[in-house]
C-alpha atoms as a printed R data frame, in Angstrom:
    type eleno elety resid chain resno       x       y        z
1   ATOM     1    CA   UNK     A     1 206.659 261.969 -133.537
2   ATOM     2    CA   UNK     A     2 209.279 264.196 -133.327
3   ATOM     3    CA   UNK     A     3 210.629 267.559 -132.764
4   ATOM     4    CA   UNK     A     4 214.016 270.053 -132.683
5   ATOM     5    CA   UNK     A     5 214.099 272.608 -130.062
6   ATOM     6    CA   UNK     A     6 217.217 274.595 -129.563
7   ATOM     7    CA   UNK     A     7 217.682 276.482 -125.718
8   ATOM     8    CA   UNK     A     8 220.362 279.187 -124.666
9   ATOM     9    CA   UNK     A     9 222.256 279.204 -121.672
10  ATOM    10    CA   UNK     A    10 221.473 281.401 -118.865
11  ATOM    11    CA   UNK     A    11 223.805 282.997 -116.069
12  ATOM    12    CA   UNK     A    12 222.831 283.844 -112.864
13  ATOM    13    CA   UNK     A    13 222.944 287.390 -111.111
14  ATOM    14    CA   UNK     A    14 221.476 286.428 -107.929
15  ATOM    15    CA   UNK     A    15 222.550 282.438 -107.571
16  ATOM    16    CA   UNK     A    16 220.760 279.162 -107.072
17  ATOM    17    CA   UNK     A    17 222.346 276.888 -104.966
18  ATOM    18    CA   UNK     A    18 221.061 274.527 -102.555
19  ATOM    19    CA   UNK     A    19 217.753 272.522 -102.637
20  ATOM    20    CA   UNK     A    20 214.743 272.854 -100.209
21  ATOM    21    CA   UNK     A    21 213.606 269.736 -101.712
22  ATOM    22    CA   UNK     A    22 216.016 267.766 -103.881
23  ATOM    23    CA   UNK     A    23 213.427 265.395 -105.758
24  ATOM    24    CA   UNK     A    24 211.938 268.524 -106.720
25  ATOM    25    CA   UNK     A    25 214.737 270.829 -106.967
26  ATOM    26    CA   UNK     A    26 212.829 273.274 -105.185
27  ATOM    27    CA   UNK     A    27 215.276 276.106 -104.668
28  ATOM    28    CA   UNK     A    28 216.016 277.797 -100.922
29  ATOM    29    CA   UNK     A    29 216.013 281.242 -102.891
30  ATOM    30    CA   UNK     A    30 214.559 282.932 -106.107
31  ATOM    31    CA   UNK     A    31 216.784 283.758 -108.323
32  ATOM    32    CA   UNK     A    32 217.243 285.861 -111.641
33  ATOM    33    CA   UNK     A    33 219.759 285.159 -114.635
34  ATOM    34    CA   UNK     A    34 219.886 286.117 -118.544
35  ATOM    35    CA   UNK     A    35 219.635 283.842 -121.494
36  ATOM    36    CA   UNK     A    36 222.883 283.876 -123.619
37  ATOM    37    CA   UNK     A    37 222.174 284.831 -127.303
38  ATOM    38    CA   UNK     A    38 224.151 282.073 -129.216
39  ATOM    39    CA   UNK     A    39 225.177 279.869 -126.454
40  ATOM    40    CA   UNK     A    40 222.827 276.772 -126.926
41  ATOM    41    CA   UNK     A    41 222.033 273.304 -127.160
42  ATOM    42    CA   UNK     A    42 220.145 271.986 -129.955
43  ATOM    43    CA   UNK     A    43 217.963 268.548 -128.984
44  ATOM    44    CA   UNK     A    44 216.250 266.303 -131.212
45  ATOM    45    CA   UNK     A    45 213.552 264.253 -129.901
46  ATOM    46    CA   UNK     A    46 212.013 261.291 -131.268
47  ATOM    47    CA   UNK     A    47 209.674 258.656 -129.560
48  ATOM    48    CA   UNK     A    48 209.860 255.714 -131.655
49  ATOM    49    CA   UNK     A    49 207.323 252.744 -130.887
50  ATOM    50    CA   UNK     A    50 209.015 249.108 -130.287
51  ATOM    51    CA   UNK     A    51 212.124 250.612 -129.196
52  ATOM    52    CA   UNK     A    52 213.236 248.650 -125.874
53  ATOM    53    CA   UNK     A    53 215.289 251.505 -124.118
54  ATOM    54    CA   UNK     A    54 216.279 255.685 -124.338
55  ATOM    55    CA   UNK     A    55 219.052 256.355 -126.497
56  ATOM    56    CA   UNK     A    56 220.788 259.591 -126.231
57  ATOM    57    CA   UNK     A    57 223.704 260.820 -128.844
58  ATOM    58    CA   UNK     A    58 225.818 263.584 -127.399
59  ATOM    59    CA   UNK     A    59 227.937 265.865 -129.298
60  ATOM    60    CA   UNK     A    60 228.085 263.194 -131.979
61  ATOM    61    CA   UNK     A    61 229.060 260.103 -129.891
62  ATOM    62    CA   UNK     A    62 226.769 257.941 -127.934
63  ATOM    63    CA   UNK     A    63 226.636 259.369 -124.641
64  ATOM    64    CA   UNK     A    64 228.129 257.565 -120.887
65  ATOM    65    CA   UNK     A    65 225.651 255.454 -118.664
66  ATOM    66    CA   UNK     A    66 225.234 258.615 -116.409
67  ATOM    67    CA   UNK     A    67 224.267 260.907 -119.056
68  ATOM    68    CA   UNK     A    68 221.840 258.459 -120.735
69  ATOM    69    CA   UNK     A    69 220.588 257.618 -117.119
70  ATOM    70    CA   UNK     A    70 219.948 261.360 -116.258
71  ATOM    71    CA   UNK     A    71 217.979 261.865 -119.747
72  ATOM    72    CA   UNK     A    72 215.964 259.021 -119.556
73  ATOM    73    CA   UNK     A    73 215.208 259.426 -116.056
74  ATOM    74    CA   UNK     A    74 214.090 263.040 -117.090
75  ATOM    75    CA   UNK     A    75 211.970 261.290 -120.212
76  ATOM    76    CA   UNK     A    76 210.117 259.208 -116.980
77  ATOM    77    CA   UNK     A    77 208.928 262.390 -115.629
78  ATOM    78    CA   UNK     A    78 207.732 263.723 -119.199
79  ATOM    79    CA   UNK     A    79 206.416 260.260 -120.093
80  ATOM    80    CA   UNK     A    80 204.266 260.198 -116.647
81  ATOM    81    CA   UNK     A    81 203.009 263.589 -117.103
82  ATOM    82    CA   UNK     A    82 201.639 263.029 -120.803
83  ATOM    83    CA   UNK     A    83 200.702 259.574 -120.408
84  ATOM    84    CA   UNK     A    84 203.492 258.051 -122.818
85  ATOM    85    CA   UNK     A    85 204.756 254.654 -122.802
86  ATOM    86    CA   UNK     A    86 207.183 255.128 -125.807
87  ATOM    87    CA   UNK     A    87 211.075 255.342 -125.695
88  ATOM    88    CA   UNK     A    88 213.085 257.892 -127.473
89  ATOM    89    CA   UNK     A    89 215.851 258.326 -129.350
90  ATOM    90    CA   UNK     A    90 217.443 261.865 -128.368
91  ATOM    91    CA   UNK     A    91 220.261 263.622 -130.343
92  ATOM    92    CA   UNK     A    92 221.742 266.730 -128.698
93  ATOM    93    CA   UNK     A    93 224.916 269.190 -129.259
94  ATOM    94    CA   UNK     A    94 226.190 271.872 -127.300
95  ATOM    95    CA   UNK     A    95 228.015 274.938 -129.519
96  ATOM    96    CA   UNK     A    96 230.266 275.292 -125.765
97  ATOM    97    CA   UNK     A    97 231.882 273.550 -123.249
98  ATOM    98    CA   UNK     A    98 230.005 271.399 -121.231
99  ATOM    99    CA   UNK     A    99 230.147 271.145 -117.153
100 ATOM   100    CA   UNK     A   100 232.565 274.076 -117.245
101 ATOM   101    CA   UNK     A   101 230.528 276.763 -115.601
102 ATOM   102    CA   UNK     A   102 228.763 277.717 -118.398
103 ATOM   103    CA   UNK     A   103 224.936 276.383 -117.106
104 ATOM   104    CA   UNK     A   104 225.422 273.287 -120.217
105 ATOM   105    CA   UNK     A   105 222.795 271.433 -118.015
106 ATOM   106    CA   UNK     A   106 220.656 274.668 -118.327
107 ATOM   107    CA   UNK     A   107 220.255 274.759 -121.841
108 ATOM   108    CA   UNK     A   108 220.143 270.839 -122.458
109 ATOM   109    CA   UNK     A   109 217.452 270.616 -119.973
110 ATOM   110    CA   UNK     A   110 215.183 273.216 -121.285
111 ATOM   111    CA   UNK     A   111 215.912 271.926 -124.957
112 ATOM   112    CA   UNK     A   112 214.757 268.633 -124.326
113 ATOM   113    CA   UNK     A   113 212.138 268.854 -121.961
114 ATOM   114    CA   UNK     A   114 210.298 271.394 -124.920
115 ATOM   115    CA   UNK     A   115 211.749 268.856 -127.949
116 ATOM   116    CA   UNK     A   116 209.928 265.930 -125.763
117 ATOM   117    CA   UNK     A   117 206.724 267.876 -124.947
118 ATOM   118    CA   UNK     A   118 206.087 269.207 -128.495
119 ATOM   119    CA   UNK     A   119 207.479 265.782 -130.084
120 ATOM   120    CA   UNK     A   120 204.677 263.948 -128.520
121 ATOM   121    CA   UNK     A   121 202.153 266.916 -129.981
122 ATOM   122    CA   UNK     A   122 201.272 268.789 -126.877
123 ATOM   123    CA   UNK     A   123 201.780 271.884 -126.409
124 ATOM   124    CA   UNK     A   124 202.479 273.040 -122.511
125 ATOM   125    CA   UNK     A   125 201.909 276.740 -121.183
126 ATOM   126    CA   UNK     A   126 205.993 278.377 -120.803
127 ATOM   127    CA   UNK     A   127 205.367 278.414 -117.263
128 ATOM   128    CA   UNK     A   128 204.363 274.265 -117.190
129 ATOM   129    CA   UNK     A   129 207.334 274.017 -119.060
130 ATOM   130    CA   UNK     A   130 209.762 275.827 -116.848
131 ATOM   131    CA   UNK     A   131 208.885 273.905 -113.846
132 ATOM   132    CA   UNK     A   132 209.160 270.310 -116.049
133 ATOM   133    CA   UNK     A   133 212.830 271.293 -116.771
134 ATOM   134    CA   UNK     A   134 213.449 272.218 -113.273
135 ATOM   135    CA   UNK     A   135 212.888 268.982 -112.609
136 ATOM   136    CA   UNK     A   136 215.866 267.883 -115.294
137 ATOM   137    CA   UNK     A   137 217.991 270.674 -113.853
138 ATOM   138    CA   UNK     A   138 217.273 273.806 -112.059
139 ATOM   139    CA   UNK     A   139 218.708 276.336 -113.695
140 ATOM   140    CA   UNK     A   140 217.319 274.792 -116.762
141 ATOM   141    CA   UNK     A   141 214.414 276.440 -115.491
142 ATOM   142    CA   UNK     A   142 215.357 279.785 -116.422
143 ATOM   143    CA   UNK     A   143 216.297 278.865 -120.073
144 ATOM   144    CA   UNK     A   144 212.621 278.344 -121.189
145 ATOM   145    CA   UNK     A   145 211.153 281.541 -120.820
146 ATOM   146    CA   UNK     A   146 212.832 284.839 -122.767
147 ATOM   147    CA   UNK     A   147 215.527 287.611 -121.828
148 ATOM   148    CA   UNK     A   148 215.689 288.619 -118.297
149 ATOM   149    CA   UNK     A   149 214.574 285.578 -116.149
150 ATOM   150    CA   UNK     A   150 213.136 285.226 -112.292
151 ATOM   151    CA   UNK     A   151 212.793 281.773 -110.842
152 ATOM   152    CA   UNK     A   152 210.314 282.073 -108.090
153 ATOM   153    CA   UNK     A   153 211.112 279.777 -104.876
154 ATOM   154    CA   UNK     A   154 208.209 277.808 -103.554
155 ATOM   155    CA   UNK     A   155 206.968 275.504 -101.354
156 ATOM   156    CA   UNK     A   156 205.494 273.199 -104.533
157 ATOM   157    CA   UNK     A   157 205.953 271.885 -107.922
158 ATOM   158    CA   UNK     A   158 203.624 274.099 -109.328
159 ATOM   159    CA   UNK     A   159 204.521 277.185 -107.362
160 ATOM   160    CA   UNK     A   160 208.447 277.458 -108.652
161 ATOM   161    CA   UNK     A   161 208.737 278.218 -112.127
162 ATOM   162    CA   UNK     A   162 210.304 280.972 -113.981
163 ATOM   163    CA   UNK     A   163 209.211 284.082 -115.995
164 ATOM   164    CA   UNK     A   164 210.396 286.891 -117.949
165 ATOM   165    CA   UNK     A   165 211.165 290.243 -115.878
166 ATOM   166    CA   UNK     A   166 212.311 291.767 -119.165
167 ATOM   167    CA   UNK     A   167 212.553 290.619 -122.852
168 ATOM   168    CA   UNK     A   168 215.815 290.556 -124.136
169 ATOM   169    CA   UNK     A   169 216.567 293.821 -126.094
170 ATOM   170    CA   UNK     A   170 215.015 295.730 -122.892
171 ATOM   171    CA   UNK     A   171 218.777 296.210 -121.569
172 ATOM   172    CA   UNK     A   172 221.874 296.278 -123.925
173 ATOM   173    CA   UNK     A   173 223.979 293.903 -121.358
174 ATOM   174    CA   UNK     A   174 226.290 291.529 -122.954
175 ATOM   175    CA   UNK     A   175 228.148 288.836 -120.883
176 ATOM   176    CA   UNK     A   176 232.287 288.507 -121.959
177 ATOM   177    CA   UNK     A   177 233.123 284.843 -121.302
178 ATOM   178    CA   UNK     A   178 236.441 284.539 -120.205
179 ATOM   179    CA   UNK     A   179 237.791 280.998 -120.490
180 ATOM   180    CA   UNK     A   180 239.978 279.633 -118.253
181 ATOM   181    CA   UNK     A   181 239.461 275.614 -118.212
182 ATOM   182    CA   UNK     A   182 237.199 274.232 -120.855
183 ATOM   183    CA   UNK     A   183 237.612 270.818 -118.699
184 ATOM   184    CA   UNK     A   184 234.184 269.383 -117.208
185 ATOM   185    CA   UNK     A   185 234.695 269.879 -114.081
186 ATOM   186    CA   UNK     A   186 235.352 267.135 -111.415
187 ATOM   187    CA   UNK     A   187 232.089 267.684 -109.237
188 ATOM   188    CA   UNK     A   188 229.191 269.080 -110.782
189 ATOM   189    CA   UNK     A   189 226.136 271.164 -109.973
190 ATOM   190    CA   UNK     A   190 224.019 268.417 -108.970
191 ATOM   191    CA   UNK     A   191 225.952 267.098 -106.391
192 ATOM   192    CA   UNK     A   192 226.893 270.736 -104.880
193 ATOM   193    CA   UNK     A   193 223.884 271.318 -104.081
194 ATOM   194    CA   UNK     A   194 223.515 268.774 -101.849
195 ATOM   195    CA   UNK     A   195 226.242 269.354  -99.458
196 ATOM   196    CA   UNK     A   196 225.388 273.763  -99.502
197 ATOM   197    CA   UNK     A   197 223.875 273.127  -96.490
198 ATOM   198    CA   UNK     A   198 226.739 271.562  -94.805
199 ATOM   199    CA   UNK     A   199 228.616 275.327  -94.899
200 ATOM   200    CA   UNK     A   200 227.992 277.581  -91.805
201 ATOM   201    CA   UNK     A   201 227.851 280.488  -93.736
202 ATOM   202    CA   UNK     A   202 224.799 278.965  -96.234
203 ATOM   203    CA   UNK     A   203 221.994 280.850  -94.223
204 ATOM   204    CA   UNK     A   204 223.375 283.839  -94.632
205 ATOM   205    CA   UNK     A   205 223.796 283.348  -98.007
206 ATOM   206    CA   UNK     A   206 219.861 282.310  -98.092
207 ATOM   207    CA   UNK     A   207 218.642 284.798  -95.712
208 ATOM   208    CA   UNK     A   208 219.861 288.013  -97.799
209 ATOM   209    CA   UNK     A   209 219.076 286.578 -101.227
210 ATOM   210    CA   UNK     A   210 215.566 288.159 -101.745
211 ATOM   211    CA   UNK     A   211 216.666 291.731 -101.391
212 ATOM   212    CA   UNK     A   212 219.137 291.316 -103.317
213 ATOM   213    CA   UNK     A   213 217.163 290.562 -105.849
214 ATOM   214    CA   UNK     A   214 215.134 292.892 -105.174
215 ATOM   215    CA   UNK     A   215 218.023 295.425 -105.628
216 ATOM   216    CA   UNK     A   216 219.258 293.252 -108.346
217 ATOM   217    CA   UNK     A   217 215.327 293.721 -110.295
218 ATOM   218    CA   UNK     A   218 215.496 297.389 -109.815
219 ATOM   219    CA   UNK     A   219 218.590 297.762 -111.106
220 ATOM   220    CA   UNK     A   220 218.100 296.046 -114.471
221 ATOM   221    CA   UNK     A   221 214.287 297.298 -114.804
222 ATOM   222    CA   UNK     A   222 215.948 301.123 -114.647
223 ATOM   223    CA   UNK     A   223 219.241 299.974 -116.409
224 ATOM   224    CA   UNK     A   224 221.237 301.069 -113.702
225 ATOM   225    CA   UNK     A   225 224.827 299.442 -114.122
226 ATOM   226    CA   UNK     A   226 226.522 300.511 -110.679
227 ATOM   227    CA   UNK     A   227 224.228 299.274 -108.185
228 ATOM   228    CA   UNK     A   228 223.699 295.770 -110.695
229 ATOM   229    CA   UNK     A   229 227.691 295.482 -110.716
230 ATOM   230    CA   UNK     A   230 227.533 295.568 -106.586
231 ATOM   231    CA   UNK     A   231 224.967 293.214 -105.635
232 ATOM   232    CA   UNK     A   232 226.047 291.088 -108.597
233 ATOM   233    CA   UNK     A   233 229.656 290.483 -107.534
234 ATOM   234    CA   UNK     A   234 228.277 290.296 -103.846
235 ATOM   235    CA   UNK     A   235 226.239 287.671 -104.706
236 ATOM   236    CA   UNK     A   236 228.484 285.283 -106.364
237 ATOM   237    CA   UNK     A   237 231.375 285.695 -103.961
238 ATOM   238    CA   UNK     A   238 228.892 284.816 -101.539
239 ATOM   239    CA   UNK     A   239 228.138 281.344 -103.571
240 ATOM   240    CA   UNK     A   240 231.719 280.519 -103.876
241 ATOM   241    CA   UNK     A   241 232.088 281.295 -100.408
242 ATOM   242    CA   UNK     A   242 229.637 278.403  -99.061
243 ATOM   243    CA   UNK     A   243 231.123 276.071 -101.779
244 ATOM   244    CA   UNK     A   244 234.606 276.469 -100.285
245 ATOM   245    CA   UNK     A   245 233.360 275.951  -96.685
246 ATOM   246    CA   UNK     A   246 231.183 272.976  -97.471
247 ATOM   247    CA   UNK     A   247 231.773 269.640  -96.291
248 ATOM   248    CA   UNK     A   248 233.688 268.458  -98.785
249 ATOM   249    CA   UNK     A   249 234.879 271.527  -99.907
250 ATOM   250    CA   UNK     A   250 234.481 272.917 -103.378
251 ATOM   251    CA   UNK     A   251 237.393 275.153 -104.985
252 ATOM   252    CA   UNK     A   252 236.247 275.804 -108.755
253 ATOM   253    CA   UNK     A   253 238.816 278.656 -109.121
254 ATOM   254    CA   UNK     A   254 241.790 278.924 -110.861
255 ATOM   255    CA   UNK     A   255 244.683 281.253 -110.936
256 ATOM   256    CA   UNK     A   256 243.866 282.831 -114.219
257 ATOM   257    CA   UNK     A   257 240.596 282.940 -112.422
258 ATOM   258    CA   UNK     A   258 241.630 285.060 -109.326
259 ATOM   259    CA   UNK     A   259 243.308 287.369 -111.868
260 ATOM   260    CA   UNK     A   260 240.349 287.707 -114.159
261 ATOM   261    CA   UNK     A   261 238.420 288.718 -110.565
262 ATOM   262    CA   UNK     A   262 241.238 291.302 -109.680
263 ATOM   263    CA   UNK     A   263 241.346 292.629 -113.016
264 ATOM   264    CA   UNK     A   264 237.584 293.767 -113.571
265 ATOM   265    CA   UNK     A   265 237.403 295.303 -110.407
266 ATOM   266    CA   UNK     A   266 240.577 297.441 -111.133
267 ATOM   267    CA   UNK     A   267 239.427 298.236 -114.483
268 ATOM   268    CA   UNK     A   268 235.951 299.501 -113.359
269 ATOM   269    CA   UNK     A   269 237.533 301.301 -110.566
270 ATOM   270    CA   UNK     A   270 239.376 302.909 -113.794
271 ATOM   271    CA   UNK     A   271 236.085 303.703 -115.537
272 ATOM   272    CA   UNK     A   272 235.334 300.809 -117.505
273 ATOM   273    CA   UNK     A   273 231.629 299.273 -117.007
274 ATOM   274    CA   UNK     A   274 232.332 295.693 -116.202
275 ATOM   275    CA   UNK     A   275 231.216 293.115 -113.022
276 ATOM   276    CA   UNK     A   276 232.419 289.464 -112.832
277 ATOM   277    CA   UNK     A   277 229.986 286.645 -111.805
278 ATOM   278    CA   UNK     A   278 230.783 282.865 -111.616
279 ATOM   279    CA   UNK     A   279 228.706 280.177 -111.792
280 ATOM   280    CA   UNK     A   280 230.224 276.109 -110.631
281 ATOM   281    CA   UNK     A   281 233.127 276.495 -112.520
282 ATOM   282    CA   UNK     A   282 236.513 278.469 -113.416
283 ATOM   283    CA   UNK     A   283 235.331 280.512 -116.350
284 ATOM   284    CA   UNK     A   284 234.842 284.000 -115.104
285 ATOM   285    CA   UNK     A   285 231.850 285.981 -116.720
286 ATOM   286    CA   UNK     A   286 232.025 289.802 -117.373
287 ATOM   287    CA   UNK     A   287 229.489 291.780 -117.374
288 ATOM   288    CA   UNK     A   288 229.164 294.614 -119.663
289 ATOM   289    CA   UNK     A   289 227.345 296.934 -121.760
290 ATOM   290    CA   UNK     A   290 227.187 297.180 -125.095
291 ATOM   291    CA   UNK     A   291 229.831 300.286 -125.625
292 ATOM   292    CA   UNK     A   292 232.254 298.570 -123.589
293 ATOM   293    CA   UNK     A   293 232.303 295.028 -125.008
294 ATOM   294    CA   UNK     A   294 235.617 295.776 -127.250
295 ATOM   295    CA   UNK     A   295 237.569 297.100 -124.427
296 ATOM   296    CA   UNK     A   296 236.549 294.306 -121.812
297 ATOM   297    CA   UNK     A   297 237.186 291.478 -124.390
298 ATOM   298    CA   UNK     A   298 240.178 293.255 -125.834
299 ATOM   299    CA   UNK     A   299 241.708 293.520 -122.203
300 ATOM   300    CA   UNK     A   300 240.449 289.798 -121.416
301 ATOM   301    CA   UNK     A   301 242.421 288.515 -124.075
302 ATOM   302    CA   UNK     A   302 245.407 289.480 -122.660
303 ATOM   303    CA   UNK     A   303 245.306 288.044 -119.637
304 ATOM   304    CA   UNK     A   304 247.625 284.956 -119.142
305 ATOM   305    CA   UNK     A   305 245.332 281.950 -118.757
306 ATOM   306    CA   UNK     A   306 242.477 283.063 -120.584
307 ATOM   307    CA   UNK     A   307 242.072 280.814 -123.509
308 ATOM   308    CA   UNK     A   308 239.146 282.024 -125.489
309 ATOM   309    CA   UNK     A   309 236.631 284.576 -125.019
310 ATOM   310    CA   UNK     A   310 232.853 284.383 -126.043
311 ATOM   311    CA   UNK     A   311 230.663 287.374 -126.427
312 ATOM   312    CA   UNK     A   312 227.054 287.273 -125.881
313 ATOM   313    CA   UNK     A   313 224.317 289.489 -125.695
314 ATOM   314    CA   UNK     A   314 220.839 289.170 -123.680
315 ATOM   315    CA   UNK     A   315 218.838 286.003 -125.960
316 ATOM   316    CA   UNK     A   316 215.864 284.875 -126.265
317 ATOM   317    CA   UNK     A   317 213.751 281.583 -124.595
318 ATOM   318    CA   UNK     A   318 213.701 278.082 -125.722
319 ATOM   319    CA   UNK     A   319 212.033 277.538 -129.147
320 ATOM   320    CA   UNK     A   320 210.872 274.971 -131.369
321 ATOM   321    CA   UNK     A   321 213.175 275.307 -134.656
322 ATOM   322    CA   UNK     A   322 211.392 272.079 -136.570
């Protein structure tokens, strides 16, 4: 029994952060991201009979106690909700950095909860298997289903899942990664989201987050780059903004970072098409359309501090490949 499933990453427009239920990860807002076409994770799953415990290989080395104990704690759910009693051995590589702000968690979730479903030869409905992954990660979520992504908020497991808005050739947007830090970052995600509600400006932050994505929707639906460049920016400043007055604080930035910020705005004020979103991390991505991805990367590139840039374009959901 055993299966390959490969899932892109996905960055947020309108931001998850903060849990109305951690066990869950029910989300206090919706939110609504795009995969990234040839930013993945590839997972192999394998449940082998008479093994004694999960084994995980990451990246081509066995992976830490945490890691293993997040996977296999993950494998619990799937095992419960299939009736399994089998361990597995999992093998899984990322083509990016992990735990940099680049939703790795995302993708690896959404690869392995479909590599575990369809290893054990069932085969879930997309939206059964969105909310299984949310239950890995949240985000991870949004990886499973195709192109332009909502994750519906809810009051119940089977009420927040995610869906397709748009496939992903609807809207030529491309997202210019502009690295900063490929580090993994010294608090991730998981444990931000617990402490979002310790920031006085979090329900706020909550409160406005369904019109903006309504505006956010209506923009992308009618390809309309101005008013998605406004509410997109907004909407990530306001993230950042509760992480840095949290209780402990969280500062992801960098200085390249801040300049990378300073810089888009400047050069759209110039003409260019470009927006800047940030998700738990440093790296800084731009927003662009298709005519304008050789000018923003070209102009990324020379910014000191910026130590690679990836380019990709709208991708697809999470698929089996064998």
């Amino acid at each position: 029994m055993q299966a390959t499933a490969r899932a892109n990453s996905n960055i947020a427009f309108i931001k998850y952060w903060g849990n109305r239920d951690e066990t869950l990860r029910l989300p206090v807002n919706p939110s609504l991201s795009m995969n990234l076409d040839g930013v993945f994770t590839r997972t192999t799953v394998v449940w082998v009979a008479g093994l004694a415990a999960d084994n995980l290989v990451l990246n081509g080395s066995p992976a830490g106690a945490e890691a293993l104990q997040r996977v296999s704690a993950h494998l619990d759910v799937i095992r419960r909700r299939l009736s399994l009693t089998q361990f597995a051995q999992v093998t899984s590589t990322n083509n990016f950095p992990m735990g940099a702000g680049i939703a790795s968690s995302a993708s690896s979730f959404a690869a392995l909860t479909v590599a575990a479903v369809r290893a054990a030869g069932h085969d879930l409905s997309e939206r059964e298997l969105s909310t299984l992954a949310r239950l890995g990660s949240g985000s991870a979520s949004r990886s499973v289903p195709a192109g332009f992504v909502e994750w519906h908020a809810a009051d119940t497991h089977e009420g927040s899942y995610a869906e397709s808005i748009a496939p992903a050739d609807y809207w030529d947007l491309v997202d210019v990664i502009a690295i900063v830090s490929d580090a993994h970052k010294d608090v991730g995600s998981k444990a931000g989201h617990r402490t979002a509600n310790s920031s006085d400006l979090q329900g706020a932050r909550v409160a406005g987050a369904a019109e903006r994505l309504r505006i956010c929707r209506k923009a992308i639906l009618n390809r309309d780059f101005a008013p998605f460049a406004a509410v997109v920016e907004h909407d990530s400043n306001l993230m950042h903004a509760v992480m840095m007055t949290s209780q402990p604080p969280l500062f992801y930035w960098r200085p390249a970072t801040l300049t990378v910020m300073e810089q888009v705005r400047r050069w759209r004020a110039e003409g260019l098409r470009v927006c800047y979103t940030l998700d738990a991390g440093p790296n800084v991505h731009v927003l662009t359309l298709a005519a304008d991805v050789d000018a923003a990367a070209e102009r990324l590139r020379n910014i000191e501090g910026v130590i690679d840039v990836r380019i990709a374009a709208a991708g697809g959901g999470t698929i089996i490949e064998s």
